[in-house]
Amino acid sequence: MVSLTGHVSHYTEEMAAERTARRVKGVHAIAEGIEVRCLGETSDEEIAQTCAQHSQVYAMVPQDAVQVTVQKGRVTLTGDVIWQYQRNAPRMQFESSPGSPA
């Protein structure tokens, strides 16, 4: 069993990795988890890192009150805050930051 993971910029690279794995002696199954991304596309890791940096410098919301989850480019904010402005502030901050999806 071989597990392929990572990111490539073209579908042909994904297929080449799979063909190469099939040529290895003893490989009978492949779990293919390679993600094709367009050049310039922001990764989930990069988006999460940007959100984490912004949440650390935003003083109106208590630290650790808001958790950020990023999956397939979609940012989900969860947590508990007391005031409505504390609820709106992180969302507005993340929406306006470079690298965040619109």
mmCIF file of N, CA, C and O in Angstrom:
data_model
loop_
_atom_site.group_PDB
_atom_site.id
_atom_site.type_symbol
_atom_site.label_atom_id
_atom_site.label_comp_id
_atom_site.label_asym_id
_atom_site.label_seq_id
_atom_site.Cartn_x
_atom_site.Cartn_y
_atom_site.Cartn_z
ATOM 1 N N MET A 1 0.851 -1.182 0.000
ATOM 2 C CA MET A 1 0.000 0.000 0.000
ATOM 3 C C MET A 1 0.886 1.232 0.000
ATOM 4 O O MET A 1 1.791 1.361 0.818
ATOM 5 N N VAL A 2 0.597 2.167 -0.891
ATOM 6 C CA VAL A 2 1.326 3.423 -0.981
ATOM 7 C C VAL A 2 0.331 4.557 -0.845
ATOM 8 O O VAL A 2 -0.757 4.512 -1.426
ATOM 9 N N SER A 3 0.690 5.565 -0.070
ATOM 10 C CA SER A 3 -0.159 6.742 0.105
ATOM 11 C C SER A 3 0.536 7.935 -0.531
ATOM 12 O O SER A 3 1.661 8.273 -0.167
ATOM 13 N N LEU A 4 -0.132 8.577 -1.498
ATOM 14 C CA LEU A 4 0.405 9.755 -2.162
ATOM 15 C C LEU A 4 -0.319 10.983 -1.628
ATOM 16 O O LEU A 4 -1.549 11.045 -1.663
ATOM 17 N N THR A 5 0.435 11.954 -1.136
ATOM 18 C CA THR A 5 -0.157 13.195 -0.638
ATOM 19 C C THR A 5 0.687 14.369 -1.117
ATOM 20 O O THR A 5 1.831 14.197 -1.525
ATOM 21 N N GLY A 6 0.104 15.547 -1.070
ATOM 22 C CA GLY A 6 0.836 16.746 -1.441
ATOM 23 C C GLY A 6 0.050 17.591 -2.420
ATOM 24 O O GLY A 6 -1.149 17.369 -2.639
ATOM 25 N N HIS A 7 0.757 18.547 -3.018
ATOM 26 C CA HIS A 7 0.128 19.499 -3.926
ATOM 27 C C HIS A 7 0.950 19.592 -5.202
ATOM 28 O O HIS A 7 2.174 19.630 -5.148
ATOM 29 N N VAL A 8 0.279 19.630 -6.328
ATOM 30 C CA VAL A 8 0.922 19.828 -7.627
ATOM 31 C C VAL A 8 0.159 20.910 -8.378
ATOM 32 O O VAL A 8 -0.975 21.244 -8.036
ATOM 33 N N SER A 9 0.788 21.460 -9.415
ATOM 34 C CA SER A 9 0.146 22.551 -10.140
ATOM 35 C C SER A 9 -0.586 22.094 -11.400
ATOM 36 O O SER A 9 -1.324 22.874 -11.992
ATOM 37 N N HIS A 10 -0.387 20.844 -11.816
ATOM 38 C CA HIS A 10 -1.070 20.340 -13.018
ATOM 39 C C HIS A 10 -1.544 18.904 -12.803
ATOM 40 O O HIS A 10 -0.894 18.125 -12.103
ATOM 41 N N TYR A 11 -2.622 18.564 -13.467
ATOM 42 C CA TYR A 11 -3.170 17.213 -13.386
ATOM 43 C C TYR A 11 -2.159 16.191 -13.915
ATOM 44 O O TYR A 11 -2.070 15.076 -13.403
ATOM 45 N N THR A 12 -1.385 16.567 -14.924
ATOM 46 C CA THR A 12 -0.398 15.639 -15.483
ATOM 47 C C THR A 12 0.652 15.242 -14.445
ATOM 48 O O THR A 12 1.131 14.110 -14.462
ATOM 49 N N GLU A 13 0.996 16.155 -13.534
ATOM 50 C CA GLU A 13 1.943 15.828 -12.466
ATOM 51 C C GLU A 13 1.340 14.820 -11.499
ATOM 52 O O GLU A 13 2.039 13.925 -11.007
ATOM 53 N N GLU A 14 0.053 14.948 -11.234
ATOM 54 C CA GLU A 14 -0.633 13.996 -10.370
ATOM 55 C C GLU A 14 -0.615 12.600 -10.997
ATOM 56 O O GLU A 14 -0.311 11.604 -10.336
ATOM 57 N N MET A 15 -0.916 12.548 -12.279
ATOM 58 C CA MET A 15 -0.937 11.257 -12.975
ATOM 59 C C MET A 15 0.469 10.648 -13.042
ATOM 60 O O MET A 15 0.632 9.437 -12.904
ATOM 61 N N ALA A 16 1.484 11.484 -13.245
ATOM 62 C CA ALA A 16 2.859 10.988 -13.296
ATOM 63 C C ALA A 16 3.273 10.383 -11.959
ATOM 64 O O ALA A 16 3.944 9.342 -11.921
ATOM 65 N N ALA A 17 2.886 11.002 -10.861
ATOM 66 C CA ALA A 17 3.208 10.466 -9.530
ATOM 67 C C ALA A 17 2.540 9.105 -9.335
ATOM 68 O O ALA A 17 3.155 8.168 -8.802
ATOM 69 N N GLU A 18 1.295 8.991 -9.766
ATOM 70 C CA GLU A 18 0.590 7.712 -9.630
ATOM 71 C C GLU A 18 1.237 6.636 -10.501
ATOM 72 O O GLU A 18 1.415 5.493 -10.056
ATOM 73 N N ARG A 19 1.600 6.973 -11.741
ATOM 74 C CA ARG A 19 2.267 6.006 -12.633
ATOM 75 C C ARG A 19 3.596 5.545 -12.026
ATOM 76 O O ARG A 19 3.923 4.356 -12.062
ATOM 77 N N THR A 20 4.338 6.485 -11.457
ATOM 78 C CA THR A 20 5.625 6.155 -10.847
ATOM 79 C C THR A 20 5.437 5.215 -9.662
ATOM 80 O O THR A 20 6.172 4.242 -9.500
ATOM 81 N N ALA A 21 4.431 5.482 -8.847
ATOM 82 C CA ALA A 21 4.163 4.620 -7.688
ATOM 83 C C ALA A 21 3.769 3.219 -8.136
ATOM 84 O O ALA A 21 4.159 2.222 -7.503
ATOM 85 N N ARG A 22 3.016 3.105 -9.220
ATOM 86 C CA ARG A 22 2.589 1.781 -9.707
ATOM 87 C C ARG A 22 3.771 0.946 -10.208
ATOM 88 O O ARG A 22 3.708 -0.275 -10.216
ATOM 89 N N ARG A 23 4.849 1.610 -10.644
ATOM 90 C CA ARG A 23 6.024 0.895 -11.151
ATOM 91 C C ARG A 23 6.865 0.275 -10.038
ATOM 92 O O ARG A 23 7.717 -0.562 -10.310
ATOM 93 N N VAL A 24 6.651 0.688 -8.801
ATOM 94 C CA VAL A 24 7.436 0.157 -7.686
ATOM 95 C C VAL A 24 7.003 -1.277 -7.409
ATOM 96 O O VAL A 24 5.808 -1.559 -7.261
ATOM 97 N N LYS A 25 7.978 -2.155 -7.325
ATOM 98 C CA LYS A 25 7.699 -3.574 -7.098
ATOM 99 C C LYS A 25 7.008 -3.765 -5.750
ATOM 100 O O LYS A 25 7.403 -3.191 -4.739
ATOM 101 N N GLY A 26 5.945 -4.539 -5.730
ATOM 102 C CA GLY A 26 5.224 -4.850 -4.505
ATOM 103 C C GLY A 26 4.061 -3.918 -4.199
ATOM 104 O O GLY A 26 3.315 -4.160 -3.255
ATOM 105 N N VAL A 27 3.880 -2.872 -4.989
ATOM 106 C CA VAL A 27 2.767 -1.956 -4.763
ATOM 107 C C VAL A 27 1.513 -2.537 -5.413
ATOM 108 O O VAL A 27 1.470 -2.747 -6.619
ATOM 109 N N HIS A 28 0.502 -2.805 -4.576
ATOM 110 C CA HIS A 28 -0.748 -3.372 -5.074
ATOM 111 C C HIS A 28 -1.921 -2.423 -4.900
ATOM 112 O O HIS A 28 -2.988 -2.641 -5.465
ATOM 113 N N ALA A 29 -1.728 -1.391 -4.096
ATOM 114 C CA ALA A 29 -2.815 -0.431 -3.855
ATOM 115 C C ALA A 29 -2.211 0.951 -3.633
ATOM 116 O O ALA A 29 -1.140 1.087 -3.048
ATOM 117 N N ILE A 30 -2.938 1.975 -4.111
ATOM 118 C CA ILE A 30 -2.487 3.362 -3.951
ATOM 119 C C ILE A 30 -3.633 4.185 -3.390
ATOM 120 O O ILE A 30 -4.742 4.165 -3.929
ATOM 121 N N ALA A 31 -3.354 4.872 -2.298
ATOM 122 C CA ALA A 31 -4.310 5.840 -1.751
ATOM 123 C C ALA A 31 -3.856 7.200 -2.269
ATOM 124 O O ALA A 31 -2.837 7.729 -1.844
ATOM 125 N N GLU A 32 -4.596 7.744 -3.191
ATOM 126 C CA GLU A 32 -4.174 8.957 -3.889
ATOM 127 C C GLU A 32 -4.818 10.175 -3.255
ATOM 128 O O GLU A 32 -6.025 10.352 -3.308
ATOM 129 N N GLY A 33 -4.001 10.997 -2.614
ATOM 130 C CA GLY A 33 -4.507 12.191 -1.953
ATOM 131 C C GLY A 33 -3.814 13.456 -2.431
ATOM 132 O O GLY A 33 -3.738 14.439 -1.704
ATOM 133 N N ILE A 34 -3.313 13.428 -3.658
ATOM 134 C CA ILE A 34 -2.632 14.608 -4.209
ATOM 135 C C ILE A 34 -3.679 15.621 -4.627
ATOM 136 O O ILE A 34 -4.675 15.283 -5.261
ATOM 137 N N GLU A 35 -3.431 16.869 -4.266
ATOM 138 C CA GLU A 35 -4.356 17.955 -4.594
ATOM 139 C C GLU A 35 -3.755 18.816 -5.702
ATOM 140 O O GLU A 35 -2.606 19.247 -5.609
ATOM 141 N N VAL A 36 -4.527 19.051 -6.756
ATOM 142 C CA VAL A 36 -4.085 19.907 -7.846
ATOM 143 C C VAL A 36 -4.501 21.337 -7.520
ATOM 144 O O VAL A 36 -5.678 21.604 -7.278
ATOM 145 N N ARG A 37 -3.524 22.240 -7.501
ATOM 146 C CA ARG A 37 -3.787 23.650 -7.214
ATOM 147 C C ARG A 37 -3.283 24.503 -8.368
ATOM 148 O O ARG A 37 -2.202 24.262 -8.890
ATOM 149 N N CYS A 38 -4.048 25.509 -8.699
ATOM 150 C CA CYS A 38 -3.618 26.462 -9.707
ATOM 151 C C CYS A 38 -2.478 27.297 -9.137
ATOM 152 O O CYS A 38 -2.414 27.536 -7.934
ATOM 153 N N LEU A 39 -1.610 27.754 -10.011
ATOM 154 C CA LEU A 39 -0.514 28.615 -9.556
ATOM 155 C C LEU A 39 -1.088 29.875 -8.936
ATOM 156 O O LEU A 39 -2.033 30.461 -9.448
ATOM 157 N N GLY A 40 -0.542 30.274 -7.815
ATOM 158 C CA GLY A 40 -1.011 31.468 -7.130
ATOM 159 C C GLY A 40 -2.169 31.222 -6.184
ATOM 160 O O GLY A 40 -2.599 32.130 -5.489
ATOM 161 N N GLU A 41 -2.687 30.009 -6.138
ATOM 162 C CA GLU A 41 -3.796 29.688 -5.232
ATOM 163 C C GLU A 41 -3.268 29.591 -3.806
ATOM 164 O O GLU A 41 -2.225 28.997 -3.556
ATOM 165 N N THR A 42 -3.979 30.164 -2.877
ATOM 166 C CA THR A 42 -3.557 30.167 -1.481
ATOM 167 C C THR A 42 -3.958 28.853 -0.818
ATOM 168 O O THR A 42 -5.099 28.424 -0.920
ATOM 169 N N SER A 43 -3.015 28.226 -0.118
ATOM 170 C CA SER A 43 -3.289 26.947 0.542
ATOM 171 C C SER A 43 -4.038 27.166 1.850
ATOM 172 O O SER A 43 -4.037 28.261 2.418
ATOM 173 N N ASP A 44 -4.684 26.117 2.344
ATOM 174 C CA ASP A 44 -5.372 26.169 3.632
ATOM 175 C C ASP A 44 -4.400 26.545 4.751
ATOM 176 O O ASP A 44 -4.749 27.302 5.654
ATOM 177 N N GLU A 45 -3.178 26.009 4.678
ATOM 178 C CA GLU A 45 -2.185 26.300 5.700
ATOM 179 C C GLU A 45 -1.837 27.786 5.721
ATOM 180 O O GLU A 45 -1.707 28.397 6.787
ATOM 181 N N GLU A 46 -1.685 28.381 4.525
ATOM 182 C CA GLU A 46 -1.352 29.804 4.442
ATOM 183 C C GLU A 46 -2.498 30.665 4.962
ATOM 184 O O GLU A 46 -2.274 31.655 5.665
ATOM 185 N N ILE A 47 -3.725 30.294 4.626
ATOM 186 C CA ILE A 47 -4.890 31.039 5.107
ATOM 187 C C ILE A 47 -4.983 30.953 6.624
ATOM 188 O O ILE A 47 -5.199 31.948 7.313
ATOM 189 N N ALA A 48 -4.810 29.740 7.178
ATOM 190 C CA ALA A 48 -4.878 29.551 8.629
ATOM 191 C C ALA A 48 -3.791 30.348 9.332
ATOM 192 O O ALA A 48 -4.031 30.957 10.380
ATOM 193 N N GLN A 49 -2.594 30.372 8.752
ATOM 194 C CA GLN A 49 -1.494 31.124 9.355
ATOM 195 C C GLN A 49 -1.807 32.625 9.357
ATOM 196 O O GLN A 49 -1.579 33.307 10.355
ATOM 197 N N THR A 50 -2.359 33.137 8.271
ATOM 198 C CA THR A 50 -2.737 34.553 8.195
ATOM 199 C C THR A 50 -3.795 34.877 9.245
ATOM 200 O O THR A 50 -3.700 35.886 9.954
ATOM 201 N N CYS A 51 -4.800 34.029 9.379
ATOM 202 C CA CYS A 51 -5.853 34.241 10.373
ATOM 203 C C CYS A 51 -5.290 34.207 11.787
ATOM 204 O O CYS A 51 -5.669 35.026 12.631
ATOM 205 N N ALA A 52 -4.383 33.279 12.053
ATOM 206 C CA ALA A 52 -3.786 33.176 13.391
ATOM 207 C C ALA A 52 -2.979 34.425 13.719
ATOM 208 O O ALA A 52 -3.037 34.930 14.845
ATOM 209 N N GLN A 53 -2.241 34.938 12.744
ATOM 210 C CA GLN A 53 -1.458 36.157 12.971
ATOM 211 C C GLN A 53 -2.370 37.340 13.276
ATOM 212 O O GLN A 53 -2.088 38.127 14.174
ATOM 213 N N HIS A 54 -3.473 37.450 12.545
ATOM 214 C CA HIS A 54 -4.397 38.555 12.779
ATOM 215 C C HIS A 54 -5.091 38.430 14.136
ATOM 216 O O HIS A 54 -5.311 39.430 14.811
ATOM 217 N N SER A 55 -5.431 37.221 14.538
ATOM 218 C CA SER A 55 -6.133 37.057 15.810
ATOM 219 C C SER A 55 -5.223 37.375 16.997
ATOM 220 O O SER A 55 -5.702 37.785 18.053
ATOM 221 N N GLN A 56 -3.922 37.210 16.851
ATOM 222 C CA GLN A 56 -2.991 37.503 17.941
ATOM 223 C C GLN A 56 -2.841 38.999 18.173
ATOM 224 O O GLN A 56 -2.569 39.425 19.282
ATOM 225 N N VAL A 57 -3.003 39.803 17.128
ATOM 226 C CA VAL A 57 -2.789 41.243 17.273
ATOM 227 C C VAL A 57 -4.087 42.009 17.483
ATOM 228 O O VAL A 57 -4.062 43.202 17.718
ATOM 229 N N TYR A 58 -5.213 41.327 17.440
ATOM 230 C CA TYR A 58 -6.490 42.019 17.585
ATOM 231 C C TYR A 58 -6.882 42.056 19.055
ATOM 232 O O TYR A 58 -7.268 41.048 19.642
ATOM 233 N N ALA A 59 -6.783 43.219 19.693
ATOM 234 C CA ALA A 59 -6.924 43.352 21.148
ATOM 235 C C ALA A 59 -8.372 43.362 21.635
ATOM 236 O O ALA A 59 -8.613 43.152 22.822
ATOM 237 N N MET A 60 -9.351 43.586 20.754
ATOM 238 C CA MET A 60 -10.744 43.704 21.201
ATOM 239 C C MET A 60 -11.376 42.358 21.552
ATOM 240 O O MET A 60 -12.426 42.311 22.179
ATOM 241 N N VAL A 61 -10.751 41.276 21.132
ATOM 242 C CA VAL A 61 -11.290 39.937 21.377
ATOM 243 C C VAL A 61 -10.329 39.192 22.298
ATOM 244 O O VAL A 61 -9.129 39.154 22.036
ATOM 245 N N PRO A 62 -10.842 38.616 23.388
ATOM 246 C CA PRO A 62 -9.958 37.879 24.296
ATOM 247 C C PRO A 62 -9.207 36.762 23.571
ATOM 248 O O PRO A 62 -9.754 36.105 22.681
ATOM 249 N N GLN A 63 -7.943 36.601 23.930
ATOM 250 C CA GLN A 63 -7.131 35.564 23.308
ATOM 251 C C GLN A 63 -7.759 34.191 23.540
ATOM 252 O O GLN A 63 -8.305 33.915 24.595
ATOM 253 N N ASP A 64 -7.720 33.350 22.547
ATOM 254 C CA ASP A 64 -8.272 31.990 22.569
ATOM 255 C C ASP A 64 -9.795 31.959 22.603
ATOM 256 O O ASP A 64 -10.376 30.902 22.831
ATOM 257 N N ALA A 65 -10.461 33.100 22.402
ATOM 258 C CA ALA A 65 -11.924 33.115 22.388
ATOM 259 C C ALA A 65 -12.475 32.646 21.048
ATOM 260 O O ALA A 65 -13.590 32.143 20.974
ATOM 261 N N VAL A 66 -11.688 32.801 19.987
ATOM 262 C CA VAL A 66 -12.139 32.438 18.640
ATOM 263 C C VAL A 66 -11.169 31.411 18.067
ATOM 264 O O VAL A 66 -9.961 31.601 18.088
ATOM 265 N N GLN A 67 -11.718 30.306 17.560
ATOM 266 C CA GLN A 67 -10.914 29.280 16.917
ATOM 267 C C GLN A 67 -11.159 29.358 15.405
ATOM 268 O O GLN A 67 -12.279 29.591 14.961
ATOM 269 N N VAL A 68 -10.090 29.144 14.649
ATOM 270 C CA VAL A 68 -10.149 29.222 13.193
ATOM 271 C C VAL A 68 -9.946 27.828 12.618
ATOM 272 O O VAL A 68 -9.013 27.122 12.992
ATOM 273 N N THR A 69 -10.843 27.435 11.695
ATOM 274 C CA THR A 69 -10.697 26.189 10.962
ATOM 275 C C THR A 69 -10.740 26.523 9.480
ATOM 276 O O THR A 69 -11.615 27.282 9.045
ATOM 277 N N VAL A 70 -9.806 25.979 8.711
ATOM 278 C CA VAL A 70 -9.768 26.219 7.269
ATOM 279 C C VAL A 70 -9.822 24.871 6.568
ATOM 280 O O VAL A 70 -9.025 23.979 6.850
ATOM 281 N N GLN A 71 -10.781 24.738 5.665
ATOM 282 C CA GLN A 71 -10.917 23.496 4.902
ATOM 283 C C GLN A 71 -11.335 23.833 3.486
ATOM 284 O O GLN A 71 -12.367 24.462 3.270
ATOM 285 N N LYS A 72 -10.483 23.459 2.537
ATOM 286 C CA LYS A 72 -10.713 23.715 1.115
ATOM 287 C C LYS A 72 -10.970 25.196 0.842
ATOM 288 O O LYS A 72 -11.855 25.562 0.090
ATOM 289 N N GLY A 73 -10.191 26.052 1.512
ATOM 290 C CA GLY A 73 -10.284 27.485 1.285
ATOM 291 C C GLY A 73 -11.382 28.196 2.043
ATOM 292 O O GLY A 73 -11.488 29.412 2.003
ATOM 293 N N ARG A 74 -12.198 27.462 2.764
ATOM 294 C CA ARG A 74 -13.294 28.062 3.524
ATOM 295 C C ARG A 74 -12.882 28.228 4.980
ATOM 296 O O ARG A 74 -12.465 27.279 5.629
ATOM 297 N N VAL A 75 -13.016 29.454 5.480
ATOM 298 C CA VAL A 75 -12.647 29.765 6.856
ATOM 299 C C VAL A 75 -13.888 29.713 7.734
ATOM 300 O O VAL A 75 -14.910 30.330 7.410
ATOM 301 N N THR A 76 -13.812 28.964 8.836
ATOM 302 C CA THR A 76 -14.895 28.888 9.804
ATOM 303 C C THR A 76 -14.369 29.392 11.146
ATOM 304 O O THR A 76 -13.344 28.922 11.629
ATOM 305 N N LEU A 77 -15.072 30.368 11.701
ATOM 306 C CA LEU A 77 -14.720 30.906 13.012
ATOM 307 C C LEU A 77 -15.717 30.387 14.040
ATOM 308 O O LEU A 77 -16.920 30.482 13.830
ATOM 309 N N THR A 78 -15.212 29.832 15.138
ATOM 310 C CA THR A 78 -16.077 29.353 16.213
ATOM 311 C C THR A 78 -15.540 29.883 17.536
ATOM 312 O O THR A 78 -14.372 30.224 17.658
ATOM 313 N N GLY A 79 -16.410 29.940 18.528
ATOM 314 C CA GLY A 79 -15.983 30.380 19.848
ATOM 315 C C GLY A 79 -17.089 31.119 20.575
ATOM 316 O O GLY A 79 -18.218 31.226 20.076
ATOM 317 N N ASP A 80 -16.753 31.622 21.744
ATOM 318 C CA ASP A 80 -17.715 32.348 22.576
ATOM 319 C C ASP A 80 -17.148 33.713 22.939
ATOM 320 O O ASP A 80 -16.027 33.811 23.456
ATOM 321 N N VAL A 81 -17.941 34.746 22.669
ATOM 322 C CA VAL A 81 -17.596 36.112 23.067
ATOM 323 C C VAL A 81 -18.831 36.747 23.686
ATOM 324 O O VAL A 81 -19.955 36.270 23.504
ATOM 325 N N ILE A 82 -18.629 37.840 24.398
ATOM 326 C CA ILE A 82 -19.741 38.478 25.114
ATOM 327 C C ILE A 82 -20.468 39.490 24.247
ATOM 328 O O ILE A 82 -21.690 39.509 24.196
ATOM 329 N N TRP A 83 -19.712 40.341 23.549
ATOM 330 C CA TRP A 83 -20.304 41.467 22.841
ATOM 331 C C TRP A 83 -20.392 41.227 21.335
ATOM 332 O O TRP A 83 -19.573 40.524 20.759
ATOM 333 N N GLN A 84 -21.382 41.864 20.700
ATOM 334 C CA GLN A 84 -21.572 41.733 19.255
ATOM 335 C C GLN A 84 -20.352 42.250 18.487
ATOM 336 O O GLN A 84 -19.947 41.659 17.498
ATOM 337 N N TYR A 85 -19.737 43.352 18.930
ATOM 338 C CA TYR A 85 -18.566 43.876 18.220
ATOM 339 C C TYR A 85 -17.411 42.883 18.268
ATOM 340 O O TYR A 85 -16.604 42.803 17.340
ATOM 341 N N GLN A 86 -17.334 42.064 19.342
ATOM 342 C CA GLN A 86 -16.298 41.042 19.420
ATOM 343 C C GLN A 86 -16.574 39.920 18.423
ATOM 344 O O GLN A 86 -15.650 39.278 17.930
ATOM 345 N N ARG A 87 -17.838 39.708 18.140
ATOM 346 C CA ARG A 87 -18.220 38.692 17.164
ATOM 347 C C ARG A 87 -17.924 39.160 15.745
ATOM 348 O O ARG A 87 -17.456 38.397 14.910
ATOM 349 N N ASN A 88 -18.190 40.431 15.471
ATOM 350 C CA ASN A 88 -18.005 40.967 14.127
ATOM 351 C C ASN A 88 -16.547 41.264 13.798
ATOM 352 O O ASN A 88 -16.140 41.156 12.646
ATOM 353 N N ALA A 89 -15.771 41.659 14.795
ATOM 354 C CA ALA A 89 -14.399 42.113 14.563
ATOM 355 C C ALA A 89 -13.509 41.077 13.869
ATOM 356 O O ALA A 89 -12.857 41.407 12.876
ATOM 357 N N PRO A 90 -13.432 39.836 14.343
ATOM 358 C CA PRO A 90 -12.553 38.876 13.664
ATOM 359 C C PRO A 90 -12.988 38.605 12.226
ATOM 360 O O PRO A 90 -12.157 38.527 11.329
ATOM 361 N N ARG A 91 -14.283 38.485 12.016
ATOM 362 C CA ARG A 91 -14.782 38.222 10.658
ATOM 363 C C ARG A 91 -14.372 39.345 9.721
ATOM 364 O O ARG A 91 -13.854 39.107 8.634
ATOM 365 N N MET A 92 -14.587 40.589 10.141
ATOM 366 C CA MET A 92 -14.235 41.735 9.301
ATOM 367 C C MET A 92 -12.721 41.802 9.096
ATOM 368 O O MET A 92 -12.262 42.111 7.995
ATOM 369 N N GLN A 93 -11.953 41.495 10.122
ATOM 370 C CA GLN A 93 -10.501 41.512 10.009
ATOM 371 C C GLN A 93 -10.014 40.469 9.008
ATOM 372 O O GLN A 93 -9.188 40.750 8.164
ATOM 373 N N PHE A 94 -10.543 39.251 9.089
ATOM 374 C CA PHE A 94 -10.086 38.167 8.210
ATOM 375 C C PHE A 94 -10.532 38.396 6.776
ATOM 376 O O PHE A 94 -9.829 38.064 5.840
ATOM 377 N N GLU A 95 -11.731 38.942 6.597
ATOM 378 C CA GLU A 95 -12.224 39.189 5.238
ATOM 379 C C GLU A 95 -11.370 40.211 4.501
ATOM 380 O O GLU A 95 -11.219 40.140 3.306
ATOM 381 N N SER A 96 -10.825 41.173 5.239
ATOM 382 C CA SER A 96 -10.057 42.240 4.609
ATOM 383 C C SER A 96 -8.562 41.927 4.496
ATOM 384 O O SER A 96 -7.821 42.698 3.908
ATOM 385 N N SER A 97 -8.120 40.806 5.045
ATOM 386 C CA SER A 97 -6.688 40.520 5.033
ATOM 387 C C SER A 97 -6.257 39.931 3.693
ATOM 388 O O SER A 97 -7.000 39.174 3.076
ATOM 389 N N PRO A 98 -5.042 40.288 3.249
ATOM 390 C CA PRO A 98 -4.528 39.708 1.997
ATOM 391 C C PRO A 98 -4.360 38.208 2.148
ATOM 392 O O PRO A 98 -3.954 37.719 3.190
ATOM 393 N N GLY A 99 -4.701 37.469 1.096
ATOM 394 C CA GLY A 99 -4.560 36.020 1.123
ATOM 395 C C GLY A 99 -5.778 35.293 1.613
ATOM 396 O O GLY A 99 -5.874 34.091 1.508
ATOM 397 N N SER A 100 -6.758 36.017 2.144
ATOM 398 C CA SER A 100 -7.967 35.336 2.581
ATOM 399 C C SER A 100 -8.939 35.251 1.419
ATOM 400 O O SER A 100 -9.009 36.157 0.597
ATOM 401 N N PRO A 101 -9.682 34.155 1.314
ATOM 402 C CA PRO A 101 -10.626 34.040 0.224
ATOM 403 C C PRO A 101 -11.777 35.014 0.410
ATOM 404 O O PRO A 101 -12.171 35.304 1.516
ATOM 405 N N ALA A 102 -12.283 35.522 -0.687
ATOM 406 C CA ALA A 102 -13.384 36.513 -0.610
ATOM 407 C C ALA A 102 -14.688 35.857 -0.277
ATOM 408 O O ALA A 102 -14.918 34.720 -0.475
#
